[in-house]
Coordinates of C-alpha atoms and ligand atoms in Angstrom, one line a residue:
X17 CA 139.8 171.5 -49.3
X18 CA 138.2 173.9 -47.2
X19 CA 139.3 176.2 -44.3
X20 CA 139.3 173.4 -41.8
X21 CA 142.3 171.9 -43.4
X22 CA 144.9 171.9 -41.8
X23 CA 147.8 174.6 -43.5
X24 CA 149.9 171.4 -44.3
X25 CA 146.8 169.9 -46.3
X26 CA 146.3 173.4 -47.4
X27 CA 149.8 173.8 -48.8
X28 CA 150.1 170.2 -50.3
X29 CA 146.8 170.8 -52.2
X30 CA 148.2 173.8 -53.7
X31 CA 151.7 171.7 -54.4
X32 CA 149.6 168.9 -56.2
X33 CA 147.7 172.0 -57.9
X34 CA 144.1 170.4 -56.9
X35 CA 143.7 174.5 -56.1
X36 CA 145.1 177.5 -57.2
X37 CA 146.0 180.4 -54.4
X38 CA 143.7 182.6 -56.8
X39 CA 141.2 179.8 -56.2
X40 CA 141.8 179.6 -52.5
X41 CA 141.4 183.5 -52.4
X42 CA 138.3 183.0 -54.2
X43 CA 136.8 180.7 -51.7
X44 CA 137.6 182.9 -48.3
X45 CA 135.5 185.7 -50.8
X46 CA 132.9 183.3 -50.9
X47 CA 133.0 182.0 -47.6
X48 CA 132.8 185.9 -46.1
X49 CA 129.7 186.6 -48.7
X50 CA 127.9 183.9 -47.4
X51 CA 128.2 184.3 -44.1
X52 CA 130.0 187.5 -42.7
X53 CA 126.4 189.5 -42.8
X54 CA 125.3 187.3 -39.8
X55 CA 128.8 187.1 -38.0
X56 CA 130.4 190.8 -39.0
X57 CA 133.9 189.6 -38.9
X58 CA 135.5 192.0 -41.0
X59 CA 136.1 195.6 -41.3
X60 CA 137.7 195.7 -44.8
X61 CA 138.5 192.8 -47.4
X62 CA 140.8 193.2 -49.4
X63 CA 140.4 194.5 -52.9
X64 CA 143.1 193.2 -54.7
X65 CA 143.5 190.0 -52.7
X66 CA 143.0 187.6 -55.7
X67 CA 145.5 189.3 -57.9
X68 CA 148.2 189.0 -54.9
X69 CA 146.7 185.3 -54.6
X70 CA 147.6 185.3 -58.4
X71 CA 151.4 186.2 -57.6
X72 CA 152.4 183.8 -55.2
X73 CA 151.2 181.1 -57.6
X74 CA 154.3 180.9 -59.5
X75 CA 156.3 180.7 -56.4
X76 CA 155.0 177.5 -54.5
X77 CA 157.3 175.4 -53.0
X78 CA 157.9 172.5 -50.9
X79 CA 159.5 174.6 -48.0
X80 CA 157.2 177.6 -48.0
X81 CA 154.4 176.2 -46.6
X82 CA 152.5 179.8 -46.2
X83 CA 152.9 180.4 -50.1
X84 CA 149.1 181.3 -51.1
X85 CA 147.4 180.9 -47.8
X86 CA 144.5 183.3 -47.3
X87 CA 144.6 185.3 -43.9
X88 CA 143.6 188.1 -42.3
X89 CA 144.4 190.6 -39.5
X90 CA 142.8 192.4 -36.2
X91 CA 142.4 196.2 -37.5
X92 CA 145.0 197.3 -35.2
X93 CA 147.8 196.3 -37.3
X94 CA 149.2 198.9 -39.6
X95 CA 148.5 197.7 -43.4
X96 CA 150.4 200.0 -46.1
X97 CA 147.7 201.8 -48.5
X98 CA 145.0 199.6 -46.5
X99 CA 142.4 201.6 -43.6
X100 CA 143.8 201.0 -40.3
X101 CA 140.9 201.8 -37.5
X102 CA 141.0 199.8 -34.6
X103 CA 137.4 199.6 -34.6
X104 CA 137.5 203.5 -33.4
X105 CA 135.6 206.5 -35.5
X106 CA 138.8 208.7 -34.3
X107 CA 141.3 206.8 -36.8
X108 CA 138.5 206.4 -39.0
X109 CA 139.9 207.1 -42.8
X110 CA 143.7 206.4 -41.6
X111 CA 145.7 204.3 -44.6
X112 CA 148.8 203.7 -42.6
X113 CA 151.9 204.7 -44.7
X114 CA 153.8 201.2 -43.9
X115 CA 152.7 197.8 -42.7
X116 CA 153.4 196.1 -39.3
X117 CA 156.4 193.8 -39.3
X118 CA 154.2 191.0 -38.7
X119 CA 152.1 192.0 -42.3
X120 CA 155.5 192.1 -43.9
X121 CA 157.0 188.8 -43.0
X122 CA 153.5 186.8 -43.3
X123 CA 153.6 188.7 -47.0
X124 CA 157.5 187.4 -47.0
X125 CA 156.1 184.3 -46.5
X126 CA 153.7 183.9 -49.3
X127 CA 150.9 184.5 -47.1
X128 CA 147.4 186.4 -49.0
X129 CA 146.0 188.9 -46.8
X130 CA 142.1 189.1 -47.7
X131 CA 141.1 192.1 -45.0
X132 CA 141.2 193.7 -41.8
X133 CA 138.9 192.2 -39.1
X134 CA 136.5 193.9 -36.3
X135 CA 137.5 194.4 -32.4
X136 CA 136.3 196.1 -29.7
X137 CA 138.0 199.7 -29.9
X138 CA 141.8 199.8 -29.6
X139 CA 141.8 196.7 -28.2
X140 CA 139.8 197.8 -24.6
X141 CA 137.3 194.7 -24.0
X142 CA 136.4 191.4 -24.1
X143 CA 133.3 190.6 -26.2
X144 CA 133.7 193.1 -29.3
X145 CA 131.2 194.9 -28.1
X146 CA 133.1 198.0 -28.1
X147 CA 133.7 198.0 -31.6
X148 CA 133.2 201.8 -32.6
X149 CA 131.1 200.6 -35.8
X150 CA 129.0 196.8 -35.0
X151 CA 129.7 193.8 -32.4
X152 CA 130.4 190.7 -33.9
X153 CA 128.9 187.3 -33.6
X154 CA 129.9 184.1 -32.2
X155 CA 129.5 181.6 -35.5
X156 CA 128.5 179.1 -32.6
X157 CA 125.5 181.4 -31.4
X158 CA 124.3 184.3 -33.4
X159 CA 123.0 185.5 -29.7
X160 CA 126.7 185.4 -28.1
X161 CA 129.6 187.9 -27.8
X162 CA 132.7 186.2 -29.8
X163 CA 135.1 187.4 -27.0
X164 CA 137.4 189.8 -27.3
X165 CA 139.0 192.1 -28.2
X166 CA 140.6 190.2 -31.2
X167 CA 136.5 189.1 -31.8
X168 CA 136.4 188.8 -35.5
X169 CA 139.7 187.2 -35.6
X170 CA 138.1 184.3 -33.8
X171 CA 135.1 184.5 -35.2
X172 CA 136.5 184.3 -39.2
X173 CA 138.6 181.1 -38.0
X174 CA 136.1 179.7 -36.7
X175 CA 133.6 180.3 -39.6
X176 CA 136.1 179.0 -42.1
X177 CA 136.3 182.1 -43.7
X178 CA 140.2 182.1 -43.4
X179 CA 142.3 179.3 -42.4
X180 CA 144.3 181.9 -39.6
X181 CA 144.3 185.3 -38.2
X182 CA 146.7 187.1 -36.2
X183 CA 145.7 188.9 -33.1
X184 CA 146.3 190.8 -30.2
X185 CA 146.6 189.7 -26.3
X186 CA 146.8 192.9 -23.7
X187 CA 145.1 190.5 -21.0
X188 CA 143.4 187.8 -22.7
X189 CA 142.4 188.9 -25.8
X190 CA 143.4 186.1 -28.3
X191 CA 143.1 183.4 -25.5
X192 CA 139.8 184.3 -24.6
X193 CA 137.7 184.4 -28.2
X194 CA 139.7 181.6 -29.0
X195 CA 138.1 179.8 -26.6
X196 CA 134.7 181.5 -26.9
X197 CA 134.6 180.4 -30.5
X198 CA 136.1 177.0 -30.6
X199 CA 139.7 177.9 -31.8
X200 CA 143.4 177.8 -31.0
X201 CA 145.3 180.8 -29.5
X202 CA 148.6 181.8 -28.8
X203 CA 150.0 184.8 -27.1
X204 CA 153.8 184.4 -27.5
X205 CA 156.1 185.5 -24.5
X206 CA 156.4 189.2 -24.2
X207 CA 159.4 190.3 -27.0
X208 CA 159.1 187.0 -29.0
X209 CA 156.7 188.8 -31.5
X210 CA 157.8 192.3 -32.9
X211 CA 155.0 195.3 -32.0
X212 CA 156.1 197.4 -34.7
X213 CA 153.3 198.6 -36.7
X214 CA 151.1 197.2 -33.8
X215 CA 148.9 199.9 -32.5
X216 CA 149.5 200.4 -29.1
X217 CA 147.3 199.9 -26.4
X218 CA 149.6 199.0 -23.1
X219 CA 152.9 198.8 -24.5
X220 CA 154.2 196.4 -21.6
X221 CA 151.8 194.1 -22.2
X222 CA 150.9 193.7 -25.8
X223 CA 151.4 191.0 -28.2
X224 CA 150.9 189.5 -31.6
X225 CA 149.8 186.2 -32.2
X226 CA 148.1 183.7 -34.3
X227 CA 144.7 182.2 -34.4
X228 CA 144.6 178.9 -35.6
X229 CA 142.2 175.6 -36.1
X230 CA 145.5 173.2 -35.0
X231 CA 148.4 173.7 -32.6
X232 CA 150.7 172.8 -35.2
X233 CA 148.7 175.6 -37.6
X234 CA 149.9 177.7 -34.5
X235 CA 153.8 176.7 -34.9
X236 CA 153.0 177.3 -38.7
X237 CA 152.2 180.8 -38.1
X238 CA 154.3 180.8 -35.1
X239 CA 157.2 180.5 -36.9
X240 CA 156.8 183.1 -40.1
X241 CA 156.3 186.3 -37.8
X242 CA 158.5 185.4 -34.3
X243 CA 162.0 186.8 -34.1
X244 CA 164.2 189.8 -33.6
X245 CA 163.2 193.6 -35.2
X246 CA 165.1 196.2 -35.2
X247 CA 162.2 198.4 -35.5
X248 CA 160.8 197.3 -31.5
X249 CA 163.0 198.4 -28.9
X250 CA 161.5 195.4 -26.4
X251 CA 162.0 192.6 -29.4
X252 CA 164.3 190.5 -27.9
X253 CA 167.0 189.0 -29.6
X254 CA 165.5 185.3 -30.1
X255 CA 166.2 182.9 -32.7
X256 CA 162.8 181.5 -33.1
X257 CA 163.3 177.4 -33.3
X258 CA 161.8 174.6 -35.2
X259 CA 158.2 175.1 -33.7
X260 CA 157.3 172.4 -35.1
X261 CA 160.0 170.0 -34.6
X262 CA 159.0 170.3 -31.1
X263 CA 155.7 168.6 -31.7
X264 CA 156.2 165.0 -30.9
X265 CA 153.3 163.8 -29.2
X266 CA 155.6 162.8 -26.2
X267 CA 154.3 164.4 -22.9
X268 CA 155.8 161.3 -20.6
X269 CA 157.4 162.8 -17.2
X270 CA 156.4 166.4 -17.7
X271 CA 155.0 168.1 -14.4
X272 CA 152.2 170.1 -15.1
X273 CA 150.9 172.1 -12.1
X274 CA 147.4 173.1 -11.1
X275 CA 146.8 176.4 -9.6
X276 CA 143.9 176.6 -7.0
X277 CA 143.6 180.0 -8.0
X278 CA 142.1 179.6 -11.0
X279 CA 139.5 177.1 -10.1
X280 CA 137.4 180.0 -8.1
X281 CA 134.0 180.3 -7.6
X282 CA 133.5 182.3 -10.4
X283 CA 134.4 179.3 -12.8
X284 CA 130.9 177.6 -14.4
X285 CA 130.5 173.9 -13.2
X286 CA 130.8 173.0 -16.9
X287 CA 134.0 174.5 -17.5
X288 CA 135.6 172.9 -14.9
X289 CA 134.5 169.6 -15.5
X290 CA 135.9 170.2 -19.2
X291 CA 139.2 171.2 -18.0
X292 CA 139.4 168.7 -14.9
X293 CA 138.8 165.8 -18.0
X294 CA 141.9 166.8 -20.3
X295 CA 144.0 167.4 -16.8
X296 CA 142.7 163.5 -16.4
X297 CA 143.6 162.8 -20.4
X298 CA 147.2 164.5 -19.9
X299 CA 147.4 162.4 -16.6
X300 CA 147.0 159.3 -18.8
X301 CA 150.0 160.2 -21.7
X302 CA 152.4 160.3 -19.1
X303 CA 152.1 164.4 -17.6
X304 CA 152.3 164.4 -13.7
X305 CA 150.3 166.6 -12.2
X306 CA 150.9 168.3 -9.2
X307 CA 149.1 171.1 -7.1
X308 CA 150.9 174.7 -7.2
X309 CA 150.0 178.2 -5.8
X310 CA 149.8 181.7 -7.2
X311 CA 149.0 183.7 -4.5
X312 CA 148.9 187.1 -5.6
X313 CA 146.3 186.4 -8.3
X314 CA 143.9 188.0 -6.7
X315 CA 145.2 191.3 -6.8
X316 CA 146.5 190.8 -10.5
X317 CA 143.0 192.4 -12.1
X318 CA 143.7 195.3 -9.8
X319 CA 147.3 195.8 -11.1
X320 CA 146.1 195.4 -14.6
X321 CA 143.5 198.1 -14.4
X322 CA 146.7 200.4 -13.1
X323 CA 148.7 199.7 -15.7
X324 CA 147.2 199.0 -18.9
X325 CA 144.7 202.0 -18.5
X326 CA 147.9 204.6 -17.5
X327 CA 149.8 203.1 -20.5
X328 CA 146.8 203.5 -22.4
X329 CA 146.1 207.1 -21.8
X330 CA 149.9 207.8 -22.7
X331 CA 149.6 205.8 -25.8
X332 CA 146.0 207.8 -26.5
X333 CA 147.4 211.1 -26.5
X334 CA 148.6 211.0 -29.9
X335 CA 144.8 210.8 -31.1
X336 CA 144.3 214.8 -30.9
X337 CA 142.9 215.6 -34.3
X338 CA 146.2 216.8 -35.8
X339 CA 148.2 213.6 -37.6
X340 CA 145.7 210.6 -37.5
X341 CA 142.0 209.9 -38.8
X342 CA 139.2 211.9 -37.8
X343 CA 139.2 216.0 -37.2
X344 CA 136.1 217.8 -35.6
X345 CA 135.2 220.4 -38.2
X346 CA 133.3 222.6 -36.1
X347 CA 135.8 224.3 -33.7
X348 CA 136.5 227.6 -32.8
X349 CA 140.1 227.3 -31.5
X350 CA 143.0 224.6 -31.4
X351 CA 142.0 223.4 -27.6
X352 CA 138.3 223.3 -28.7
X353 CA 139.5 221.0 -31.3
X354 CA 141.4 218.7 -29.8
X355 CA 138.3 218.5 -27.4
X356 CA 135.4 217.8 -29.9
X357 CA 137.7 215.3 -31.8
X358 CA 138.2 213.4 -28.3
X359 CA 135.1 213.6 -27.5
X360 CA 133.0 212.6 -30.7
X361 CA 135.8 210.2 -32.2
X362 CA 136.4 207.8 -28.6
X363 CA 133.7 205.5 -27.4
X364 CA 132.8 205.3 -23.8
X365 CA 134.8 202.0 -23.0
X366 CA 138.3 204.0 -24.1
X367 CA 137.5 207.5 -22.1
X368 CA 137.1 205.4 -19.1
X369 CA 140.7 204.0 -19.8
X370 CA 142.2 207.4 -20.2
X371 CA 139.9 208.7 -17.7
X372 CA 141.5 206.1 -15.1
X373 CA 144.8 205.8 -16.5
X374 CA 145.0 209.9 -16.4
X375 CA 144.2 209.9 -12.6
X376 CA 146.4 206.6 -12.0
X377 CA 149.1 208.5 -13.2
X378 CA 148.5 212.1 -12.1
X379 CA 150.9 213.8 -9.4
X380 CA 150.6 212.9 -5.8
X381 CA 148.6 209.6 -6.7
X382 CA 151.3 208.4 -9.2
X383 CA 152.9 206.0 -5.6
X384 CA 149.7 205.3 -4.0
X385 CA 148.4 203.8 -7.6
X386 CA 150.8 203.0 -10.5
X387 CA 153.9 202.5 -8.8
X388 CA 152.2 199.9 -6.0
X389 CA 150.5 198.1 -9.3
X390 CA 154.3 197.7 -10.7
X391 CA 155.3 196.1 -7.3
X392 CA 152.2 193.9 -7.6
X393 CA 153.2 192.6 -11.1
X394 CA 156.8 192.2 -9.5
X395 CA 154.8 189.5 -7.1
X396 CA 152.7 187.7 -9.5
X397 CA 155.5 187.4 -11.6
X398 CA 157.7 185.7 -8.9
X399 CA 154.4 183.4 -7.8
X400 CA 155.2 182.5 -11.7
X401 CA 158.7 181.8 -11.7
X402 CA 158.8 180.0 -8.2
X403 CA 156.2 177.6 -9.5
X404 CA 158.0 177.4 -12.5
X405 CA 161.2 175.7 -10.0
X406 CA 158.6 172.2 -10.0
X407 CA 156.8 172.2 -13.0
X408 CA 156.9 172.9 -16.6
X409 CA 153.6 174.4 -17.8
X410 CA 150.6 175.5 -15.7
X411 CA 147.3 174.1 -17.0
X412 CA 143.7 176.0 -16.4
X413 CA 140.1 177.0 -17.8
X414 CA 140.7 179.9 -20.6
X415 CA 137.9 182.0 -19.5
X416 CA 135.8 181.3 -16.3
X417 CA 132.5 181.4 -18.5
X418 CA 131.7 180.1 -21.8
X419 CA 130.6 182.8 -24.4
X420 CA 127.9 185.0 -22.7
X421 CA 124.8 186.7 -24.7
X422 CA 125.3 190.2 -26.6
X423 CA 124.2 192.8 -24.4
X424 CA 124.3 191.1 -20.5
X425 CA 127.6 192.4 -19.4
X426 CA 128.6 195.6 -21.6
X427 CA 126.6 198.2 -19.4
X428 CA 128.3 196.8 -16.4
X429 CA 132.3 197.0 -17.1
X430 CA 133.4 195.3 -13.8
X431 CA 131.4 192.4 -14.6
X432 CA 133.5 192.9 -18.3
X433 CA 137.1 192.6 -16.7
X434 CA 136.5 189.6 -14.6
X435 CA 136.4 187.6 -17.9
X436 CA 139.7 187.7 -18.0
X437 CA 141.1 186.4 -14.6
X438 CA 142.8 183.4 -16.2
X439 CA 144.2 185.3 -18.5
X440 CA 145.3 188.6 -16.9
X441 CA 148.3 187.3 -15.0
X442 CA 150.1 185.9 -17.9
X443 CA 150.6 189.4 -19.7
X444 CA 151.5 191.0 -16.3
X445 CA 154.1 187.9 -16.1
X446 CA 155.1 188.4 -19.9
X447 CA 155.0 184.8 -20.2
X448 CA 153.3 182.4 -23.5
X449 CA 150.3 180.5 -23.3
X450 CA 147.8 178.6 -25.7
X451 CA 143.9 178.1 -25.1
X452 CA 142.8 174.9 -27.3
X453 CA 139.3 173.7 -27.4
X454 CA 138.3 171.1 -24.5
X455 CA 134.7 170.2 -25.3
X456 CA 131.7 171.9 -26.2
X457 CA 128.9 172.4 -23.7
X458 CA 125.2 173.1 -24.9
X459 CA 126.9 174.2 -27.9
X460 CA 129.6 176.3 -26.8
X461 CA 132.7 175.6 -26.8
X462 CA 135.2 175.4 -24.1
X463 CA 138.8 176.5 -24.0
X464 CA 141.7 175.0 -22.0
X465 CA 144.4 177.5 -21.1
X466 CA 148.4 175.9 -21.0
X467 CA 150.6 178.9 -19.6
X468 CA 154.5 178.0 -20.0
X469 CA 158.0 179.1 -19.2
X470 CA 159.2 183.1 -20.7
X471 CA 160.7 181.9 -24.4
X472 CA 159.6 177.9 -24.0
X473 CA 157.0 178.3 -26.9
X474 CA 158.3 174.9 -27.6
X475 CA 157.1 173.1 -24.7
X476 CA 153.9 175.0 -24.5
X477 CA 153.4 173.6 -27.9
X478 CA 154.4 170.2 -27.5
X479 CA 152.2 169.6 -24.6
X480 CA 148.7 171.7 -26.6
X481 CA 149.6 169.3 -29.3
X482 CA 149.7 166.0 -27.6
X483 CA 146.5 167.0 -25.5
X484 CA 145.1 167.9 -28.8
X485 CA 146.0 165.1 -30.6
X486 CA 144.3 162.6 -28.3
X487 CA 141.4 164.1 -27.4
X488 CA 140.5 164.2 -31.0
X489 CA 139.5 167.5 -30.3
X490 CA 140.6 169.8 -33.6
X491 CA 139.1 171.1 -36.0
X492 CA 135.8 172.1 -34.3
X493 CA 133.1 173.2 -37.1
X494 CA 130.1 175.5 -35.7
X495 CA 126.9 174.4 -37.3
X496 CA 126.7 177.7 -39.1
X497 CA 130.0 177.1 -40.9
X498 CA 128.6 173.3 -42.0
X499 CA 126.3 172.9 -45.2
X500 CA 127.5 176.2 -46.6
X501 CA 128.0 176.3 -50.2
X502 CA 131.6 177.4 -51.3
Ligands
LIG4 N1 139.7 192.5 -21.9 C1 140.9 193.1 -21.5 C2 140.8 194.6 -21.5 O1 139.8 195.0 -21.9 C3 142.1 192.6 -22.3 C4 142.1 193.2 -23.6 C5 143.2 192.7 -24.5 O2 143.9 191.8 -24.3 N2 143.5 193.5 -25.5 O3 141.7 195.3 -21.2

């Protein structure tokens, strides 16, 4: 057993008692002290992970399949008694007084949590660059970004160093370092997932999700955190189904459609022959594909810099000095305060947000800015549901690029937010989607995005699992994580 088991094989090993959870706890320890110095996944491990490993070991059974699994979590979910920073110097020394609802129901569930894992700051980015404290690697090239923002959630999956990790997806931000490093990720419809304890970056768009080796690791996880909360006021009231009773392998007669609009220019030749060869595999289990259009993508970058940045510089405000983290020492009055804390405790990447989302929402350019973004998300998410009438998912590339090199796009932040023009849309739209690992090219791997209908996890699912399934495509191992002891 290692971390590329599957969470079934995981589970039965710890039914048959070939491993312990202690053991199991043991081994993501060893795993992260052999190789989280070169990929700087994590924030925080926790302390007393093996003595909660210890505690779920008398509890194992058949039906709780997350009973002793080792996991861990993007730092910007609230973690009772347990430093909550998202990878910012302003929340720096925060211990959140209660956990996220998604914390408490994985820990319902059996589930071990062994740390809190690096990002780029509150979430803003998409290469972990902007982590307030170190970027993290790409276990597939020491050289490249692990996208981001949810980075080192990618990057501990995909080093074996956990078996899952739940992040977050404002506008691509599991989706895109799942496919950077070579994993599955899922960003559940908007409301399926409760935010509570989440720290928020654009409250409209934001969502929890897992980050898995396997789709059906993805139900798995799926499944333990996805339902109603009192405690979030957009969690909508969803019984969450049999995720994985929807996994059949059968894709015969569903239409898939191809937008034009993702296959720009700005998608690398490789990439598109990746994703053009599982639209061809799909083709052969039965899938009929047909062409579609979205044709207000273009503008949906656009609205997204409108709105998340604006919901983002309300959400930021809290961060003055007085109830959270870090508090300048050196001021001479309460404005001076608030100022210096601001100033010293945010990176660059987040002043531009509230920078931008500040003016966006000021008086007199509130209509000309936010208000004409809202009516553009109105429009892409119509372009969704009208092409939703004639098929049932949407199939494209994750990320136009596979991962790029630390350092060749942070000083230039437009360059930054077009890495996420696949992904974008879908959080303006509020609807689920999955990128899965397609192929690998010169060592990179390659992620194919399946966007589906709002609150049809279940056929997004089905259809990432059959593609998976017979491309013989999961679990991909990065040559760092082979021949490593432990
Ligand atoms: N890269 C995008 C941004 O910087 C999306 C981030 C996210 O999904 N959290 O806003």
């Amino acid at each position: 057993m290692d971390f590329f088991s599957s969470l079934q094989e995981l589970h039965a090993g710890l039914l048959k008692r070939e491993a312990t959870a202690s053991e199991l706890a043991d081994l993501s320890l060893q795993r992260i002290a052999s190789l989280d110095d070169r990929v700087h996944a994590f924030l925080h491990v926790s302390a007393d992970c093996v003595a909660a490993a210890k505690e779920t070991e008398t509890v194992i059974g058949q039906e709780r399949i997350l009973d002793g699994i080792p996991y861990a979590l993007k730092d910007n979910m609230c973690t009772r008694g347990i430093e909550t920073t998202c990878a910012s110097h302003i929340l720096k020394g925060y211990i959140p007084p209660y956990s996220a609802t998604v914390a408490e129901r994985l820990n319902d569930a059996g589930a071990v949590l062994m740390g809190k894992l690096n990002m780029d700051e509150f979430a803003m980015g998409s290469s972990t660059e902007n982590s307030g404290f170190f970027p993290t690697r790409n276990p597939w090239n020491l050289e490249r970004v692990p996208g981001g923002s949810s980075g080192g959630a990618a990057a501990a999956v995909a080093a074996g160093m956990v078996p899952f990790a739940l992040g977050s997806d404002t506008g691509g931000s599991i989706r895109q370092p799942a496919a950077f490093c070579g994993v599955v990720g899922l960003k559940p419809s908007y409301g399926l997932v409760s935010r509570f304890g989440l720290v928020a970056f654009a409250s409209s768009l934001d969502q929890i999700g897992p980050l898995t080796h396997t789709v059906e690791d993805a139900a798995i996880v799926l499944q333990a955190i996805a339902g109603k909360d009192e405690r979030d006021s957009t969690s909508a009231n969803i019984q969450a189904p049999d995720y994985r009773a929807a996994l059949t392998g059968d894709v015969r007669g569903l239409r898939i459609g191809i937008a034009s609009e993702y296959f720009g220019p700005s998608v690398e030749i490789g990439v598109r022959n990746a994703v053009t060869k599982a639209i061809a595999l799909l083709e052969q289990l039965g899938a009929t594909v047909s062409p579609i259009s979205l044709p207000h993508t273009e503008y949906a970058l656009s609205a997204y810099y409108l709105i998340a940045p604006a919901e983002a510089s309300s959400n930021l405000a809290r961060y003055d000095g007085v109830r959270y983290g870090v508090r300048a020492v050196d001021a001479g009055n309460l404005l001076d305060m608030y100022e210096k804390t601001r100033s010293t405790g945010f990176g660059s990447e987040v002043k531009r947000r509230i920078l931008i989302g500040t003016y966006a929402l000021s008086s007199g350019y509130y209509d000309d800015y936010y208000k004409r973004a809202q009516q553009v998300r109105t429009l892409i998410r119509q372009d969704f549901l009208d092409a939703f009438e004639s098929v049932d998912v949407i199939v494209s590339p994750t990320a136009p690029t596979t991962a790029f090199r630390l350092g060749e796009k942070v000083h230039d932040p437009l360059t930054m937010y077009l890495s996420d023009i696949c992904t974008i849309p879908v959080n303006l739209a509020g609807l689920p989607a999955i990128s899965v690992p397609c192929g690998v090219i010169d060592g990179l791997p390659v992620g194919l995005q399946m966007i589906g209908r709002m609150f049809d996890e279940q056929t997004l699912l089905r259809v990432a699992h059959a593609y998976e399934q017979a491309a013989g495509m999961a679990p991909l191992r990065p040559a760092l994580a082979m021949g490593v002891k432990a």
